[in-house]
Short mmCIF file of C-alpha atoms in Angstrom, two decimals:
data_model
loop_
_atom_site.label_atom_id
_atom_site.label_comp_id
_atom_site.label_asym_id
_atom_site.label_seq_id
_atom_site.Cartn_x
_atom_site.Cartn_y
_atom_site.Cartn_z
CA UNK A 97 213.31 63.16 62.11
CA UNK A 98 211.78 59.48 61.49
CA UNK A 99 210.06 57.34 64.15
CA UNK A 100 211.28 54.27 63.93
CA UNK A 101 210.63 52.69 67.36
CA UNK A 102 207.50 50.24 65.83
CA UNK A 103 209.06 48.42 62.70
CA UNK A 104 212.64 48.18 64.77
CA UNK A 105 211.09 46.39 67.90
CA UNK A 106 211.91 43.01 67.59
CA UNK A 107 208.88 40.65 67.25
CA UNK A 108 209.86 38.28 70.44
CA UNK A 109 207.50 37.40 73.30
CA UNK A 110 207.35 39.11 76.79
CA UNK A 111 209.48 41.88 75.69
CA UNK A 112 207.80 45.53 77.56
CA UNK A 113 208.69 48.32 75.62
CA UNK A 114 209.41 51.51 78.22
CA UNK A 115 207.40 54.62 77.55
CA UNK A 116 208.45 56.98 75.00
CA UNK A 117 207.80 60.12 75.76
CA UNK A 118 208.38 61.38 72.04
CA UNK A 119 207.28 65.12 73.38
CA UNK A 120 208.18 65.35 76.93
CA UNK A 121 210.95 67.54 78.32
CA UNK A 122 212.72 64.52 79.30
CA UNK A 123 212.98 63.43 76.05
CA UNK A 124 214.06 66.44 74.41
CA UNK A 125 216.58 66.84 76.71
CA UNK A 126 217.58 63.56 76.10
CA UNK A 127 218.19 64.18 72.89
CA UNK A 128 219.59 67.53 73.52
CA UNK A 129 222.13 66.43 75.29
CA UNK A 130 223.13 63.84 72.86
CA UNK A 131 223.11 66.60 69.75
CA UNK A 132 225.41 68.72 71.62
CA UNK A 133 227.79 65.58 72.08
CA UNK A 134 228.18 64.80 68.10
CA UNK A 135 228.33 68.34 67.44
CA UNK A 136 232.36 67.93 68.10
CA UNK A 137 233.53 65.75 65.20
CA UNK A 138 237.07 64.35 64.69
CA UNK A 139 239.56 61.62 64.09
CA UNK A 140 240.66 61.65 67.78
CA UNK A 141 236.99 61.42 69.33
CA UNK A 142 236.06 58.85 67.47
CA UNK A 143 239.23 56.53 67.97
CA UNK A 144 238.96 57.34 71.57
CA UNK A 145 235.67 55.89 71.58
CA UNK A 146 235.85 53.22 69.75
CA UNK A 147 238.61 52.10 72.01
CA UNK A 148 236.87 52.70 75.26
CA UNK A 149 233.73 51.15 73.95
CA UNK A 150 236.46 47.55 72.98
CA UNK A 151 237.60 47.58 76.05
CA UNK A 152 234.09 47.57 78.41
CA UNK A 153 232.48 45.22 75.79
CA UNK A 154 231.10 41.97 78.04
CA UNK A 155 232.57 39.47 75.44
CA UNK A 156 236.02 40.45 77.23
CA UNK A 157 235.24 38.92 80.43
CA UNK A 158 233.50 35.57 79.03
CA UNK A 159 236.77 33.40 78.57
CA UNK A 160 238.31 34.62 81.80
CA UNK A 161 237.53 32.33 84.49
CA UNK A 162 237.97 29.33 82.07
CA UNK A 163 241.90 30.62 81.47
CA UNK A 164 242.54 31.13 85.63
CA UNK A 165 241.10 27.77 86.21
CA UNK A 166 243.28 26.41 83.81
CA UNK A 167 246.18 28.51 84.96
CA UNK A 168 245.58 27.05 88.86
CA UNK A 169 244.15 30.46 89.53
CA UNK A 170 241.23 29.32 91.33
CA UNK A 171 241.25 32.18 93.73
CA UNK A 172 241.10 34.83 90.90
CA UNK A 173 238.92 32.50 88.96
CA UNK A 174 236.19 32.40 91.49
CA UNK A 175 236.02 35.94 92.27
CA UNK A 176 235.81 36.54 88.01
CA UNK A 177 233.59 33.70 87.68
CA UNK A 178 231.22 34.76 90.03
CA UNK A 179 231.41 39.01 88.78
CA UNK A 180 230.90 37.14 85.26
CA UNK A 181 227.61 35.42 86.06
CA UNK A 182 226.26 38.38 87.86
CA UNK A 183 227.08 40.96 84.84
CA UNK A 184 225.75 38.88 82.38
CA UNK A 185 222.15 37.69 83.89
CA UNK A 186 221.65 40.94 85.46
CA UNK A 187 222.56 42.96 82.30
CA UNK A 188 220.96 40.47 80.19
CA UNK A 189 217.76 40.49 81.69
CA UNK A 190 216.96 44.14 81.71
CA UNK A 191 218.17 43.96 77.95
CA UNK A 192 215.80 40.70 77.25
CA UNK A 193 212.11 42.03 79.15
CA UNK A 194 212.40 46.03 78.65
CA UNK A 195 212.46 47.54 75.49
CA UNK A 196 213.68 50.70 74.61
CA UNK A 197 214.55 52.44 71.03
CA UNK A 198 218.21 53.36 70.02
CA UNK A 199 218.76 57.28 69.49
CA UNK A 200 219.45 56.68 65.45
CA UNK A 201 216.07 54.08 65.50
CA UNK A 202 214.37 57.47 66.53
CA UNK A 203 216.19 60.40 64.96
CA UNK A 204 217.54 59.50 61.94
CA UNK A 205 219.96 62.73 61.91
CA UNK A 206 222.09 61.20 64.52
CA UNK A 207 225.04 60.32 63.59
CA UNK A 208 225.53 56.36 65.20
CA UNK A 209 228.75 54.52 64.33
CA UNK A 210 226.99 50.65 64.84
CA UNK A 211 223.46 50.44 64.29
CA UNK A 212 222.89 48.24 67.00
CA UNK A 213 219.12 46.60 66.98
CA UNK A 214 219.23 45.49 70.86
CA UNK A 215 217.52 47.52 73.44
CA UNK A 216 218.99 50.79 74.25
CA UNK A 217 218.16 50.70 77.80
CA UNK A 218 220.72 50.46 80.00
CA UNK A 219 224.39 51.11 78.49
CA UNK A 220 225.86 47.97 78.94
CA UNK A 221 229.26 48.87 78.06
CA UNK A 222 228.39 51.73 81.18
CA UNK A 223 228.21 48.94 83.21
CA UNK A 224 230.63 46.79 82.64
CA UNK A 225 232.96 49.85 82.63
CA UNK A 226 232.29 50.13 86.55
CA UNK A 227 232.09 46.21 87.22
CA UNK A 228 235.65 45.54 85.49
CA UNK A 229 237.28 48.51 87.60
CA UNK A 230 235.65 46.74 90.74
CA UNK A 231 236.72 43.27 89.78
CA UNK A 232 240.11 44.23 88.77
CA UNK A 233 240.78 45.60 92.39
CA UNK A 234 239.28 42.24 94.03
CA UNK A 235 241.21 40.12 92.08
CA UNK A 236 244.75 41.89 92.44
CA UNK A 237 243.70 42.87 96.06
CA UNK A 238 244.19 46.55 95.38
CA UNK A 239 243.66 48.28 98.09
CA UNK A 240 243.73 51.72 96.95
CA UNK A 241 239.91 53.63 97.70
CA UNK A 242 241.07 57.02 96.49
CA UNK A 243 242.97 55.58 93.23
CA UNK A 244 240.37 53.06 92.94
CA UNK A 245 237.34 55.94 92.83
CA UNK A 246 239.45 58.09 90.34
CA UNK A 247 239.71 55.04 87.86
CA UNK A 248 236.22 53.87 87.99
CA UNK A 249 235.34 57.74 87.26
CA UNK A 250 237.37 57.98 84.65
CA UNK A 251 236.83 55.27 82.89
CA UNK A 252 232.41 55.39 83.35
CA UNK A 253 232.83 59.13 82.54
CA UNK A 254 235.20 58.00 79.14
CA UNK A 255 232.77 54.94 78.42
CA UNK A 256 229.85 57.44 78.94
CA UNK A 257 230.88 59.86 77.09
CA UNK A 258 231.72 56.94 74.28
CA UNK A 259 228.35 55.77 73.75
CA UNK A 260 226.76 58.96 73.68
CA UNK A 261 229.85 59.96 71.06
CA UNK A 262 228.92 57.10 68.77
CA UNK A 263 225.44 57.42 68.83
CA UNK A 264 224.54 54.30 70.90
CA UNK A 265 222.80 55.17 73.44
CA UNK A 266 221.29 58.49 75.26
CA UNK A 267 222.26 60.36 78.45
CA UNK A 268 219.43 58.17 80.47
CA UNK A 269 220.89 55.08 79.50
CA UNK A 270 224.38 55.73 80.50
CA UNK A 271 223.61 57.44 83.91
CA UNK A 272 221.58 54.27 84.52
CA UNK A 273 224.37 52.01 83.47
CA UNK A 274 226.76 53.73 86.16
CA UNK A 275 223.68 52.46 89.45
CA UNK A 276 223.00 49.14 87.79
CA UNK A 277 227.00 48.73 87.38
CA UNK A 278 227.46 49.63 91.04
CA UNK A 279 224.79 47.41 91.89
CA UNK A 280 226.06 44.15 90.30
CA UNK A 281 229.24 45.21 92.00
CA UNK A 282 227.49 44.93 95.46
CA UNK A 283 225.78 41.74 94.01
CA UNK A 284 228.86 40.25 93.24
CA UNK A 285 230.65 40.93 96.32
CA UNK A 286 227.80 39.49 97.78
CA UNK A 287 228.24 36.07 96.25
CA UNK A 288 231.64 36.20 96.37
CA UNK A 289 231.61 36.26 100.67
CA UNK A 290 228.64 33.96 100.51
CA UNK A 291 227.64 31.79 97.96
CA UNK A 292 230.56 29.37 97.91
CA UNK A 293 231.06 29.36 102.00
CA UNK A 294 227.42 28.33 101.72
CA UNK A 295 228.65 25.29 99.29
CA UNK A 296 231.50 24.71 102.29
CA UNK A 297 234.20 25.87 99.64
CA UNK A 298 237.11 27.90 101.53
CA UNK A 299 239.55 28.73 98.97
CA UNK A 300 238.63 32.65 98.88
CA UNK A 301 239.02 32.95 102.85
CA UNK A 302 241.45 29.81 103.80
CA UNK A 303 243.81 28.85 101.00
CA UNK A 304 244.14 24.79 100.68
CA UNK A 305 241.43 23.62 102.71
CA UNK A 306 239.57 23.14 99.93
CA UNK A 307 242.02 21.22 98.27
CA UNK A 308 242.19 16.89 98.31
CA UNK A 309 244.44 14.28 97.22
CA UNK A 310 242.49 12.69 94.52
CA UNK A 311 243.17 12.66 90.69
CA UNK A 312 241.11 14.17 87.89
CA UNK A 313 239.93 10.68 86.73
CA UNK A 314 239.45 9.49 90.35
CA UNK A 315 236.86 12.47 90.65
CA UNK A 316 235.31 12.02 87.51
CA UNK A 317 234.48 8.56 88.29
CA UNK A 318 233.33 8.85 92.03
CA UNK A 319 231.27 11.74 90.93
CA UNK A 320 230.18 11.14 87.74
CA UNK A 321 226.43 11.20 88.50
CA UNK A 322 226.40 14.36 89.64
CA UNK A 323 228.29 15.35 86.48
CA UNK A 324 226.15 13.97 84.22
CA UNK A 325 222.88 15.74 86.04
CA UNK A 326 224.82 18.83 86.39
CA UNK A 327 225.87 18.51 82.83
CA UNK A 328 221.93 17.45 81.66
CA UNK A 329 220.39 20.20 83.58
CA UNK A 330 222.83 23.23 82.32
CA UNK A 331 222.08 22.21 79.23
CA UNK A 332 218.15 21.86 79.28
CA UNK A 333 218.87 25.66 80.71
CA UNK A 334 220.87 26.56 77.62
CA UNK A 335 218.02 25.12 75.37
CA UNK A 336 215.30 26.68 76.99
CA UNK A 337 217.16 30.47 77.06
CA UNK A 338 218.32 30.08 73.38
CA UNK A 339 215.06 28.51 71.74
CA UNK A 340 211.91 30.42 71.43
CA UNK A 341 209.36 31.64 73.17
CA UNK A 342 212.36 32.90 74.78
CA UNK A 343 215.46 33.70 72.89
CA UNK A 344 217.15 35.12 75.72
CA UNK A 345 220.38 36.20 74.19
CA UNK A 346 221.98 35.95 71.06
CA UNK A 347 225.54 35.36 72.68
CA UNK A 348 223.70 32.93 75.06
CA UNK A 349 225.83 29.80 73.37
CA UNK A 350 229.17 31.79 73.41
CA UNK A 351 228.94 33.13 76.85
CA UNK A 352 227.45 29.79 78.68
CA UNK A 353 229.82 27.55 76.59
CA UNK A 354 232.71 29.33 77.76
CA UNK A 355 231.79 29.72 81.36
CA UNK A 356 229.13 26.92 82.97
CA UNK A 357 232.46 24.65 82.11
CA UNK A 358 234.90 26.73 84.74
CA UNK A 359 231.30 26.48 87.09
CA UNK A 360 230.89 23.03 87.14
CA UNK A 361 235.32 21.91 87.60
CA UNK A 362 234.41 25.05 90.71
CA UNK A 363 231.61 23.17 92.40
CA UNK A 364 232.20 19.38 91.64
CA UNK A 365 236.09 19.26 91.76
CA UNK A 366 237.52 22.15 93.92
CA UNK A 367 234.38 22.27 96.80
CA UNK A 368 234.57 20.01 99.14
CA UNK A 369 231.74 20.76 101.54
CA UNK A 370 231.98 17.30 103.62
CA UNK A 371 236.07 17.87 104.10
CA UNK A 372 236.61 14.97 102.72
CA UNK A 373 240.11 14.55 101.24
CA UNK A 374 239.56 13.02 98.20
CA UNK A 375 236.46 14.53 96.98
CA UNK A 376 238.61 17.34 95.63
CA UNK A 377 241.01 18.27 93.45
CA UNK A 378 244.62 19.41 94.45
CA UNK A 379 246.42 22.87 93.75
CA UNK A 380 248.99 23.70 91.18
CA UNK A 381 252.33 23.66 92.90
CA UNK A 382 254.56 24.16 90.02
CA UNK A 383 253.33 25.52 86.81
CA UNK A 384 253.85 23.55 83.43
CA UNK A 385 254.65 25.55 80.65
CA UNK A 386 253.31 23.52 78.30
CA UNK A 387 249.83 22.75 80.01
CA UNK A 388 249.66 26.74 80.75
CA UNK A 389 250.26 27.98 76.93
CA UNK A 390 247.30 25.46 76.47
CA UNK A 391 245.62 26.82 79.36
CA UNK A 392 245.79 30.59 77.72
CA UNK A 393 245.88 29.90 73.91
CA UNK A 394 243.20 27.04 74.24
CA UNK A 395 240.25 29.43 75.93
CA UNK A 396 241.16 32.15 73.84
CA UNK A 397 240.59 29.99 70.43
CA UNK A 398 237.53 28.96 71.50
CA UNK A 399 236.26 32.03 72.13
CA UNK A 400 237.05 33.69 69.06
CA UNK A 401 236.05 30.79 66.99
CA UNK A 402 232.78 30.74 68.99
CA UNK A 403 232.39 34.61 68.76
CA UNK A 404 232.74 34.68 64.73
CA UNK A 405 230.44 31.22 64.58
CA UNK A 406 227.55 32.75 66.91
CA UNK A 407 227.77 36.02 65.11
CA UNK A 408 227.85 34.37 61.58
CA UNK A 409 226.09 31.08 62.68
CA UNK A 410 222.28 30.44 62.28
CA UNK A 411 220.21 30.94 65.56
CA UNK A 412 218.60 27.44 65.37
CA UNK A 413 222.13 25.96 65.74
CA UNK A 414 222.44 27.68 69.13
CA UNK A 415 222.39 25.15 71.46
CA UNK A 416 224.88 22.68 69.33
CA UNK A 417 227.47 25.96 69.28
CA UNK A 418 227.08 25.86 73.08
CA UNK A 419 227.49 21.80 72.90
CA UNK A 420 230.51 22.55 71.03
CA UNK A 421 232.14 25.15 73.22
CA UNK A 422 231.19 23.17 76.41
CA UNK A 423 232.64 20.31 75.23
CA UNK A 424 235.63 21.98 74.33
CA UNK A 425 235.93 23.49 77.90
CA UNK A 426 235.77 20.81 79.77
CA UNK A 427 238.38 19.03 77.89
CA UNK A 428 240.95 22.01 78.22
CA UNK A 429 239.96 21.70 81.93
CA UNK A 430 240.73 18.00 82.38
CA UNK A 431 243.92 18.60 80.54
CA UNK A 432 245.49 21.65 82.31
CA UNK A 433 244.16 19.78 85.49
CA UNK A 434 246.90 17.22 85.11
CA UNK A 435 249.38 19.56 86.82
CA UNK A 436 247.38 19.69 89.55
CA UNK A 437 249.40 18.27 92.58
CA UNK A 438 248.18 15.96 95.14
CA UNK A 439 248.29 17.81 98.84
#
């Protein structure tokens, strides 16, 4: 058995390692638990995890609400844009500040698939196994409760049972994945019935007031100074969480590129807190087909190109990724917002 914990804790500021209670029951059980997991080894296991660990990884949900805004979807887009924020500040911020050792980092007979150097505490895949259960119901309006609680079960228990498989996490992490993933749910909801009312925006509880005559380029130019501050200050934000002291996240310029676009075209050119026809954009009456392969193809380019670039990229070059990306956004934005009808 090694002890890894000192040498693998990355060397970053205002980072508060948890306790490690090397020789307390709760440890041991810890590991217990996760021993008796891997004891069970085959082809099927493993592909099962692997899968259930793709398809709760947060990368999924980062290109979302750029594609429904470009689709017209702003209903859907608002309620993933908002679950998207939420999941990845909350998640990231217990992964940033508290430190705690992967199982392999601490036992070096466990058998991990992905020696992941990021905190172990909590299981974020856990997580965003119960968040995308909980936003998948808001956004198709499925009304279900007894369907609803078998699939989040099933698939928490699955991505549980996943992490612990592959050696990612232990049985602590995991269990407190499943209360911080039900509390970002309630977070979310939260934000989602009052966040945008606040900003006057009605398109979640009265479709099409929100809604205005004006064009794209009329909006641009009669609010172009809030743009450009909005535009100045998200990025000072991106600088700050991407350059040290802090170093917030890795995926920082991949997940903000791809999203603070869809947050901005939301607040600036679909609000319209003084009802005020022309200080917002119309809906999309009839789709073109065109506009919407762009609209689906053009996110979804970005955000592989931006996944491979962050991942392979130097972390200086952070915050010109993120100009990159942002820049891209927007410009997919203006361009699918061209079938945007006046009301």
């Amino acid at each position: 058995m090694a002890s890894l914990t000192v040498s693998m804790k990355p060397s970053v500021p205002l980072l508060l390692g948890i306790a490690e209670y090397e020789n307390s029951s709760f440890n041991l059980s810890d590991r217990y638990i996760l021993n008796q997991i891997q004891c069970v080894r085959n082809k099927f296991l493993f592909f099962f995890s692997i899968f259930f660990t793709a398809v709760t990884s947060i990368e999924l949900i980062f290109p979302m609400p750029l594609i429904l805004f470009c689709l017209g979807a702003d209903v859907a887009g608002t309620i993933v844009l908002t679950y998207a924020l939420v999941l990845v500040f909350g998640t990231q911020l217990l992964k940033r500040f508290l430190w705690r050792p992967r199982p392999w980092m601490l036992d070096d007979t466990i058998i991990v698939w992905k020696r992941d150097k990021t905190s172990s505490f909590p299981s974020r895949g856990v997580v965003c196994s119960v968040v995308f259960c909980f936003l998948l119901s808001d956004v198709t309006h499925w009304d279900h409760p007894i369907w609803l609680t078998l699939l989040v079960a099933f698939v928490s228990i699955s991505t549980s049972f996943s992490r612990l498989y592959l050696g990612a996490h232990f049985l602590s992490d995991v269990v407190s994945g499943l209360f911080i993933g039900f509390l970002l749910v309630l977070l979310s909801r939260h934000f989602v019935d009052s966040w945008w009312s606040f900003l006057g925006c009605d398109i979640l509880t009265s479709p099409g007031t929100c809604y205005g005559s004006g064009t794209i380029l009329h909006l641009i130019v009669s609010k172009l100074v809030s743009l450009i501050v909005a535009i100045v200050v998200l990025w000072c934000l991106t600088l700050v969480l991407t350059c040290r002291p802090l170093i917030f996240w890795s995926k920082s310029a991949l997940s903000f590129g791809l999203m603070f676009p869809p947050l901005l075209f939301r607040i600036l050119f679909l609000c319209n807190p003084g009802q005020n026809d022309k200080d917002a954009l119309g809906f999309v009456l009839e789709s073109n087909w065109l506009l919407s392969c762009i609209g689906v193809v053009g996110p979804l380019l970005l955000w592989a190109a931006g996944w491979y670039v962050c991942k392979n990229g130097r972390a200086q070059r952070n915050i010109f990724y993120y100009t990159i990306l942002f820049v891209s956004s927007c410009f997919l934005l203006g361009i699918c917002s061209l079938q945007r009808v006046s009301t």
